[in-house]
mmCIF file of C-alpha atoms and ligand atoms in Angstrom:
data_model
loop_
_atom_site.group_PDB
_atom_site.id
_atom_site.type_symbol
_atom_site.label_atom_id
_atom_site.label_comp_id
_atom_site.label_asym_id
_atom_site.label_seq_id
_atom_site.Cartn_x
_atom_site.Cartn_y
_atom_site.Cartn_z
ATOM 1 C CA MET L 9 -0.058 0.189 -0.302
ATOM 2 C CA TYR L 10 2.851 2.483 -0.054
ATOM 3 C CA ASP L 11 5.010 3.622 -2.840
ATOM 4 C CA THR L 12 8.631 2.986 -2.193
ATOM 5 C CA GLU L 13 10.005 6.101 -4.372
ATOM 6 C CA ASN L 14 8.337 8.750 -3.921
ATOM 7 C CA GLU L 15 9.837 11.864 -4.265
ATOM 8 C CA THR L 16 9.148 14.854 -1.996
ATOM 9 C CA ARG L 17 7.921 17.573 -4.499
ATOM 10 C CA VAL L 18 6.481 15.827 -7.771
ATOM 11 C CA PRO L 19 4.764 12.639 -6.618
ATOM 12 C CA GLY L 20 6.163 9.290 -7.423
ATOM 13 C CA GLU L 21 4.510 6.669 -9.941
ATOM 14 C CA THR L 22 3.044 4.455 -7.456
ATOM 15 C CA VAL L 23 0.805 6.333 -5.917
ATOM 16 C CA GLY L 24 -3.216 6.530 -6.023
ATOM 17 C CA ARG L 25 -6.730 5.956 -7.122
ATOM 18 C CA LYS L 26 -9.176 7.741 -8.966
ATOM 19 C CA LYS L 27 -9.535 10.879 -6.749
ATOM 20 C CA LEU L 28 -5.290 11.159 -6.659
ATOM 21 C CA ALA L 29 -5.515 10.939 -10.083
ATOM 22 C CA SER L 30 -7.645 13.732 -11.042
ATOM 23 C CA ARG L 31 -7.540 16.101 -7.903
ATOM 24 C CA PHE L 32 -3.472 15.160 -7.814
ATOM 25 C CA ASN L 33 -2.941 14.368 -11.091
ATOM 26 C CA TYR L 34 -0.751 11.164 -9.535
ATOM 27 C CA SER L 35 -0.349 8.411 -11.577
ATOM 28 C CA LEU L 36 -2.511 5.238 -11.399
ATOM 29 C CA PRO L 37 -0.918 1.480 -11.410
ATOM 30 C CA SER L 38 -3.295 -0.171 -10.396
ATOM 31 C CA ASN L 39 -7.003 -0.174 -8.741
ATOM 32 C CA GLN L 40 -6.027 -1.208 -5.177
ATOM 33 C CA ILE L 41 -3.273 2.181 -4.019
ATOM 34 C CA GLY L 42 -4.715 4.647 -2.566
ATOM 35 C CA GLU L 43 -2.024 5.803 -0.790
ATOM 36 C CA CYS L 44 0.797 8.034 -1.299
ATOM 37 C CA TRP L 45 3.930 8.414 1.031
ATOM 38 C CA GLY L 46 4.452 12.423 -0.200
ATOM 39 C CA VAL L 47 7.335 13.111 2.564
ATOM 40 C CA SER L 48 9.043 9.913 4.023
ATOM 41 C CA ALA L 49 12.181 9.382 5.621
ATOM 42 C CA HIS L 50 10.758 5.545 6.946
ATOM 43 C CA PRO L 51 12.499 2.457 5.417
ATOM 44 C CA ASN L 52 9.358 0.909 3.943
ATOM 45 C CA GLY L 53 8.841 4.183 1.481
ATOM 46 C CA GLU L 54 11.573 6.730 1.391
ATOM 47 C CA SER L 55 11.092 10.243 -0.289
ATOM 48 C CA ILE L 56 13.743 11.059 -2.673
ATOM 49 C CA VAL L 57 14.738 14.773 -3.395
ATOM 50 C CA SER L 58 13.338 15.629 -6.972
ATOM 51 C CA GLU L 59 15.342 18.706 -7.868
ATOM 52 C CA GLY L 60 18.342 21.209 -6.483
ATOM 53 C CA VAL L 61 21.831 20.551 -5.410
ATOM 54 C CA PHE L 62 20.767 17.553 -3.088
ATOM 55 C CA GLU L 63 18.512 15.935 -6.088
ATOM 56 C CA GLY L 64 18.484 12.052 -5.947
ATOM 57 C CA LYS L 65 19.141 11.517 -2.201
ATOM 58 C CA THR L 66 16.498 10.039 0.281
ATOM 59 C CA LEU L 67 15.404 12.434 2.924
ATOM 60 C CA SER L 68 16.835 9.997 5.905
ATOM 61 C CA ASP L 69 20.489 10.407 3.994
ATOM 62 C CA LEU L 70 19.807 14.177 4.196
ATOM 63 C CA TRP L 71 18.656 14.253 8.088
ATOM 64 C CA LYS L 72 21.417 11.928 8.879
ATOM 65 C CA ASN L 73 24.160 13.784 7.137
ATOM 66 C CA GLU L 74 22.767 17.508 6.500
ATOM 67 C CA ARG L 75 21.352 18.284 9.813
ATOM 68 C CA HIS L 76 21.928 21.676 9.845
ATOM 69 C CA LEU L 77 18.881 22.375 6.739
ATOM 70 C CA PHE L 78 16.491 20.814 9.309
ATOM 71 C CA GLY L 79 17.164 21.901 13.154
ATOM 72 C CA ASP L 80 18.964 21.027 16.081
ATOM 73 C CA TYR L 81 17.502 17.469 16.728
ATOM 74 C CA ALA L 82 19.056 14.863 18.617
ATOM 75 C CA ASP L 83 16.485 12.773 17.047
ATOM 76 C CA ALA L 84 18.714 9.602 15.169
ATOM 77 C CA THR L 85 15.341 9.400 12.838
ATOM 78 C CA PHE L 86 13.373 11.449 10.743
ATOM 79 C CA PRO L 87 10.442 12.480 12.969
ATOM 80 C CA LEU L 88 7.390 13.139 10.232
ATOM 81 C CA LEU L 89 5.840 10.988 7.764
ATOM 82 C CA ILE L 90 3.417 13.017 5.173
ATOM 83 C CA LYS L 91 0.672 10.302 3.559
ATOM 84 C CA VAL L 92 -2.408 11.485 1.231
ATOM 85 C CA LEU L 93 -4.710 8.549 1.781
ATOM 86 C CA ASP L 94 -7.654 8.021 -0.606
ATOM 87 C CA ALA L 95 -9.918 5.083 1.076
ATOM 88 C CA ALA L 96 -12.109 3.624 -1.530
ATOM 89 C CA ASP L 97 -13.658 1.070 0.925
ATOM 90 C CA ASP L 98 -13.862 0.600 4.751
ATOM 91 C CA LEU L 99 -10.021 0.359 6.017
ATOM 92 C CA SER L 100 -9.317 -1.799 8.859
ATOM 93 C CA VAL L 101 -9.885 -0.899 12.341
ATOM 94 C CA GLN L 102 -6.503 -0.317 14.317
ATOM 95 C CA VAL L 103 -4.821 1.003 16.896
ATOM 96 C CA HIS L 104 -0.872 2.296 17.222
ATOM 97 C CA PRO L 105 0.986 2.423 20.090
ATOM 98 C CA ASN L 106 2.880 5.246 21.538
ATOM 99 C CA ASP L 107 6.983 5.795 21.441
ATOM 100 C CA PHE L 108 7.899 3.498 24.548
ATOM 101 C CA GLN L 109 5.496 0.807 23.271
ATOM 102 C CA ALA L 110 7.311 1.053 20.238
ATOM 103 C CA GLN L 111 10.431 0.903 21.565
ATOM 104 C CA ASP L 112 9.522 -1.881 23.567
ATOM 105 C CA LEU L 113 7.164 -4.037 21.805
ATOM 106 C CA GLU L 114 8.830 -3.834 18.037
ATOM 107 C CA GLY L 115 12.264 -2.160 18.949
ATOM 108 C CA VAL L 116 11.218 0.932 16.366
ATOM 109 C CA PRO L 117 11.775 4.287 17.418
ATOM 110 C CA TYR L 118 8.519 5.943 17.388
ATOM 111 C CA GLY L 119 5.067 5.040 18.156
ATOM 112 C CA LYS L 120 2.177 6.700 15.933
ATOM 113 C CA THR L 121 0.419 9.772 16.998
ATOM 114 C CA GLU L 122 -1.214 10.974 13.328
ATOM 115 C CA CYS L 123 -3.954 13.842 12.301
ATOM 116 C CA TRP L 124 -6.424 14.042 9.471
ATOM 117 C CA TYR L 125 -7.295 16.941 7.298
ATOM 118 C CA VAL L 126 -10.373 16.164 5.399
ATOM 119 C CA VAL L 127 -9.740 17.015 1.803
ATOM 120 C CA GLU L 128 -12.510 15.153 0.345
ATOM 121 C CA ALA L 129 -15.659 13.605 1.784
ATOM 122 C CA GLU L 130 -18.479 11.899 -0.349
ATOM 123 C CA GLU L 131 -22.338 12.547 1.077
ATOM 124 C CA GLY L 132 -22.502 10.696 4.881
ATOM 125 C CA ALA L 133 -19.069 9.440 4.643
ATOM 126 C CA GLU L 134 -17.766 8.318 8.537
ATOM 127 C CA LEU L 135 -14.918 7.267 10.506
ATOM 128 C CA ILE L 136 -14.441 5.683 13.428
ATOM 129 C CA ILE L 137 -12.805 7.105 16.355
ATOM 130 C CA GLY L 138 -12.733 5.934 19.813
ATOM 131 C CA HIS L 139 -14.592 2.880 21.371
ATOM 132 C CA THR L 140 -17.247 2.961 24.412
ATOM 133 C CA ALA L 141 -15.423 0.096 26.991
ATOM 134 C CA LYS L 142 -15.161 1.302 30.266
ATOM 135 C CA SER L 143 -12.588 -1.146 31.484
ATOM 136 C CA LYS L 144 -9.691 -3.456 29.521
ATOM 137 C CA ARG L 145 -12.255 -6.362 31.054
ATOM 138 C CA GLU L 146 -15.105 -4.989 28.635
ATOM 139 C CA LEU L 147 -12.881 -3.763 25.881
ATOM 140 C CA SER L 148 -11.694 -7.787 25.386
ATOM 141 C CA ASP L 149 -15.308 -9.232 25.640
ATOM 142 C CA HIS L 150 -16.957 -6.986 23.142
ATOM 143 C CA ILE L 151 -13.768 -7.853 20.864
ATOM 144 C CA GLU L 152 -14.631 -11.587 21.870
ATOM 145 C CA ASN L 153 -18.180 -11.137 21.549
ATOM 146 C CA GLY L 154 -18.061 -8.902 17.850
ATOM 147 C CA LYS L 155 -20.098 -6.872 19.589
ATOM 148 C CA TRP L 156 -18.455 -4.194 16.836
ATOM 149 C CA ASP L 157 -21.443 -1.444 16.328
ATOM 150 C CA GLN L 158 -21.451 -1.182 20.528
ATOM 151 C CA LEU L 159 -17.814 -0.627 21.044
ATOM 152 C CA LEU L 160 -16.766 1.416 18.099
ATOM 153 C CA SER L 161 -17.516 5.213 17.822
ATOM 154 C CA ARG L 162 -18.178 6.993 14.574
ATOM 155 C CA GLN L 163 -18.226 10.007 13.211
ATOM 156 C CA LEU L 164 -19.499 11.507 10.216
ATOM 157 C CA VAL L 165 -17.093 13.717 8.443
ATOM 158 C CA THR L 166 -16.942 16.433 5.747
ATOM 159 C CA LYS L 167 -14.834 18.455 3.471
ATOM 160 C CA GLY L 168 -12.023 20.639 5.956
ATOM 161 C CA ASP L 169 -12.624 18.581 9.144
ATOM 162 C CA PHE L 170 -9.849 17.803 11.469
ATOM 163 C CA ILE L 171 -9.279 15.167 13.488
ATOM 164 C CA PHE L 172 -6.459 14.377 16.191
ATOM 165 C CA VAL L 173 -5.836 10.575 16.505
ATOM 166 C CA PRO L 174 -2.972 10.035 19.271
ATOM 167 C CA SER L 175 -1.029 6.845 19.957
ATOM 168 C CA GLY L 176 -3.873 4.393 21.487
ATOM 169 C CA THR L 177 -6.503 5.847 20.090
ATOM 170 C CA VAL L 178 -8.961 2.914 18.123
ATOM 171 C CA HIS L 179 -9.739 3.917 14.364
ATOM 172 C CA ALA L 180 -10.613 3.362 11.023
ATOM 173 C CA ILE L 181 -11.106 5.645 7.873
ATOM 174 C CA GLY L 182 -14.286 5.043 5.984
ATOM 175 C CA LYS L 183 -14.838 4.652 2.648
ATOM 176 C CA GLY L 184 -15.454 8.055 0.688
ATOM 177 C CA ILE L 185 -12.786 9.940 2.257
ATOM 178 C CA MET L 186 -9.624 11.123 1.266
ATOM 179 C CA ILE L 187 -7.153 12.395 4.057
ATOM 180 C CA LEU L 188 -3.802 14.231 4.415
ATOM 181 C CA GLU L 189 -2.324 12.877 7.157
ATOM 182 C CA THR L 190 0.856 14.082 9.259
ATOM 183 C CA GLN L 191 2.021 11.403 11.478
ATOM 184 C CA GLN L 192 4.975 10.302 13.624
ATOM 185 C CA SER L 193 7.163 8.236 11.296
ATOM 186 C CA SER L 194 5.862 4.796 11.931
ATOM 187 C CA ASP L 195 4.605 1.827 10.345
ATOM 188 C CA THR L 196 3.800 0.100 13.392
ATOM 189 C CA THR L 197 0.059 -0.927 13.260
ATOM 190 C CA TYR L 198 -2.530 -3.007 15.207
ATOM 191 C CA ARG L 199 -5.017 -4.364 13.444
ATOM 192 C CA LEU L 200 -8.765 -4.952 15.824
ATOM 193 C CA TYR L 201 -11.223 -5.768 13.101
ATOM 194 C CA ASP L 202 -11.313 -5.820 9.786
ATOM 195 C CA PHE L 203 -15.396 -6.388 8.959
ATOM 196 C CA ASP L 204 -14.426 -10.077 8.145
ATOM 197 C CA ARG L 205 -13.740 -9.665 5.247
ATOM 198 C CA THR L 206 -11.844 -11.858 3.088
ATOM 199 C CA ASP L 207 -9.882 -11.807 -0.262
ATOM 200 C CA SER L 208 -10.156 -14.069 -3.154
ATOM 201 C CA MET L 209 -8.657 -16.677 -1.640
ATOM 202 C CA GLY L 210 -10.946 -16.555 1.117
ATOM 203 C CA GLU L 211 -8.646 -15.185 3.798
ATOM 204 C CA THR L 212 -8.927 -13.071 6.599
ATOM 205 C CA ARG L 213 -6.165 -10.577 7.177
ATOM 206 C CA GLU L 214 -4.108 -11.021 10.533
ATOM 207 C CA LEU L 215 -5.171 -9.300 13.456
ATOM 208 C CA HIS L 216 -3.301 -8.258 16.465
ATOM 209 C CA LEU L 217 -5.459 -8.565 19.343
ATOM 210 C CA GLU L 218 -3.029 -9.040 22.357
ATOM 211 C CA LYS L 219 -0.978 -6.257 21.007
ATOM 212 C CA ALA L 220 -4.286 -3.848 20.367
ATOM 213 C CA ILE L 221 -5.479 -4.563 23.355
ATOM 214 C CA THR L 222 -2.791 -3.704 25.308
ATOM 215 C CA VAL L 223 -2.042 -0.374 23.639
ATOM 216 C CA THR L 224 -5.406 0.960 23.716
ATOM 217 C CA THR L 225 -6.239 3.993 25.739
ATOM 218 C CA ILE L 226 -8.969 3.393 28.257
ATOM 219 C CA PRO L 227 -11.443 5.056 28.775
ATOM 220 C CA GLN L 228 -11.101 6.910 25.447
ATOM 221 C CA GLU L 229 -12.144 10.695 25.651
ATOM 222 C CA PRO L 230 -11.650 12.460 21.905
ATOM 223 C CA VAL L 231 -9.107 14.689 21.961
ATOM 224 C CA ILE L 232 -10.077 18.117 20.286
ATOM 225 C CA PRO L 233 -7.497 20.147 20.044
ATOM 226 C CA GLU L 234 -7.680 23.717 20.216
ATOM 227 C CA MET L 235 -7.418 25.928 17.074
ATOM 228 C CA THR L 236 -5.973 29.378 16.825
ATOM 229 C CA ALA L 237 -6.486 30.928 13.427
ATOM 230 C CA GLN L 238 -4.370 34.332 12.562
ATOM 231 C CA LYS L 239 -4.576 36.546 9.679
ATOM 232 C CA VAL L 240 -2.058 37.832 7.930
ATOM 233 C CA ASN L 241 -1.183 40.028 5.123
ATOM 234 C CA LYS L 242 -2.516 38.072 1.828
ATOM 235 C CA GLY L 243 -3.957 34.879 3.499
ATOM 236 C CA TYR L 244 -4.471 33.038 6.700
ATOM 237 C CA ILE L 245 -2.883 30.641 8.991
ATOM 238 C CA LYS L 246 -4.875 28.624 11.360
ATOM 239 C CA ARG L 247 -3.108 26.199 13.734
ATOM 240 C CA LEU L 248 -5.208 22.985 13.819
ATOM 241 C CA VAL L 249 -2.861 21.314 16.383
ATOM 242 C CA LYS L 250 -0.208 21.634 18.531
ATOM 243 C CA VAL L 251 1.331 18.836 20.615
ATOM 244 C CA SER L 252 4.917 17.572 21.520
ATOM 245 C CA GLU L 253 4.861 15.270 18.165
ATOM 246 C CA PHE L 254 4.229 17.902 15.393
ATOM 247 C CA ASN L 255 2.273 21.126 14.829
ATOM 248 C CA VAL L 256 0.092 21.402 12.022
ATOM 249 C CA TYR L 257 -1.179 24.275 9.870
ATOM 250 C CA HIS L 258 -3.633 25.002 7.293
ATOM 251 C CA VAL L 259 -2.279 27.915 5.025
ATOM 252 C CA GLN L 260 -4.429 29.769 2.487
ATOM 253 C CA ALA L 261 -2.234 31.834 0.626
ATOM 254 C CA LYS L 262 -2.206 34.550 -2.413
ATOM 255 C CA SER L 263 0.461 36.733 -4.133
ATOM 256 C CA GLY L 264 2.499 38.328 -1.858
ATOM 257 C CA PHE L 265 1.827 36.449 1.026
ATOM 258 C CA GLU L 266 5.245 35.778 3.127
ATOM 259 C CA LEU L 267 6.235 32.474 4.767
ATOM 260 C CA GLN L 268 8.536 33.716 7.121
ATOM 261 C CA ALA L 269 11.754 31.440 8.724
ATOM 262 C CA ILE L 270 11.496 29.399 11.372
ATOM 263 C CA ASN L 271 14.426 27.895 13.529
ATOM 264 C CA ARG L 272 13.222 24.519 12.047
ATOM 265 C CA PHE L 273 12.585 22.144 8.686
ATOM 266 C CA ARG L 274 8.710 22.187 7.548
ATOM 267 C CA ALA L 275 6.919 20.304 5.479
ATOM 268 C CA LEU L 276 4.249 21.035 3.195
ATOM 269 C CA THR L 277 1.813 19.568 0.751
ATOM 270 C CA ILE L 278 0.002 21.905 -1.679
ATOM 271 C CA LEU L 279 -4.182 21.036 -1.801
ATOM 272 C CA THR L 280 -5.656 23.224 -4.409
ATOM 273 C CA GLY L 281 -3.444 26.363 -6.478
ATOM 274 C CA LYS L 282 -0.758 26.568 -8.688
ATOM 275 C CA GLY L 283 1.927 29.720 -8.122
ATOM 276 C CA ARG L 284 5.106 29.441 -6.630
ATOM 277 C CA ILE L 285 6.870 29.301 -3.120
ATOM 278 C CA GLY L 286 10.036 30.745 -3.418
ATOM 279 C CA GLN L 287 11.636 29.554 -6.877
ATOM 280 C CA LEU L 288 9.762 26.464 -7.012
ATOM 281 C CA GLU L 289 6.581 26.097 -9.050
ATOM 282 C CA VAL L 290 4.051 24.390 -7.282
ATOM 283 C CA ASN L 291 0.954 22.542 -8.280
ATOM 284 C CA ALA L 292 -1.777 20.734 -5.686
ATOM 285 C CA GLY L 293 -0.698 17.404 -4.922
ATOM 286 C CA ASP L 294 3.047 18.511 -4.304
ATOM 287 C CA HIS L 295 5.077 18.017 -1.315
ATOM 288 C CA LEU L 296 8.135 20.291 0.071
ATOM 289 C CA MET L 297 10.618 20.079 2.390
ATOM 290 C CA LEU L 298 10.958 23.733 3.848
ATOM 291 C CA THR L 299 14.949 24.142 5.228
ATOM 292 C CA ARG L 300 15.224 25.839 8.672
ATOM 293 C CA GLY L 301 16.073 29.774 8.456
ATOM 294 C CA THR L 302 14.509 30.413 4.830
ATOM 295 C CA SER L 303 11.699 32.997 4.118
ATOM 296 C CA TYR L 304 9.719 32.311 0.889
ATOM 297 C CA GLN L 305 7.212 34.751 -1.183
ATOM 298 C CA VAL L 306 4.341 33.433 -2.513
ATOM 299 C CA GLU L 307 2.576 34.201 -5.841
ATOM 300 C CA GLY L 308 -0.267 32.895 -7.123
ATOM 301 C CA GLU L 309 -3.264 31.574 -5.166
ATOM 302 C CA LEU L 310 -2.232 28.657 -3.121
ATOM 303 C CA GLU L 311 -3.733 26.378 -0.237
ATOM 304 C CA TRP L 312 -2.049 23.964 1.869
ATOM 305 C CA ILE L 313 -1.201 21.478 4.857
ATOM 306 C CA MET L 314 1.764 22.705 6.763
ATOM 307 C CA SER L 315 3.496 20.586 10.248
ATOM 308 C CA ASP L 316 6.847 21.336 12.152
ATOM 309 C CA VAL L 317 7.831 19.575 14.492
ATOM 310 C CA PRO L 318 8.872 21.265 17.890
ATOM 311 C CA PHE L 319 11.896 21.226 19.804
ATOM 312 C CA PRO L 320 12.619 18.982 21.689
ATOM 313 C CA THR L 321 10.948 15.884 20.253
ATOM 314 C CA SER L 322 9.348 13.268 22.013
ATOM 315 C CA ILE L 323 12.492 10.888 22.102
HETATM 316 ZN ZN1 LIG T 4 -3.580 5.179 11.753
#
């Protein structure tokens, strides 16, 4: 489900279903793949710089050897992973560990706190976020007895919604939803439920119930981040979430907007429009890495999701 040769600016070859193709102009290798790893230094799908002095280098290579581009981070591993995900069917119900659990259970550096900006949603589309169990016993009983309707909390979504999914949250993206996902650099997923679906061979997908139950937060209250909106010259900046793992912003910009320098890198995905950020020509679907300490003038009319990782990071 991932592209092994993503590029940081121009999307790679192996991405997309129909909406990814029509909206972001990603090419379509098959009908099955609906996930683009836009900015990634994860070994399961590395981004490669598409132009400039570092053209051809992987993001993890730059993180290792050119750390000054990013900021004063002590982490051995690049912390973020940005995806565009188009759910043509209900995705399986899953949960992710936090950093300590991921290190303990899997020997990997990061757990997975993630968040979703809804780029498109079909009428009536809903996702699963959270559960109703009040104790581990109740969670296990409901799972064992298949009481999924009772256990899983559902939420209707529309375009522009933002959902914060801390590690330990039971979740699933529903059919007809396309999201821009900002998450920790992790591929550790414990599957709780796959709607009892079977593949063409009659096989069900593996579940990871024991680990899933171990890492699930109980009880689970929805976490609604406090958003702030700031009107600036020629645009606005809305902060969607501010946590130790990442800050995520939704930005609308017109010609004359200035993206001011900060002391750390930023990852950026263009949602709509076309124009320029600094010298770079950009279009919807492009993923950019902005190096630390650089400011940029915007030309054209653009909407993007942007993220950065505060110091010190959680590791
Ligand atoms: Zn997830």
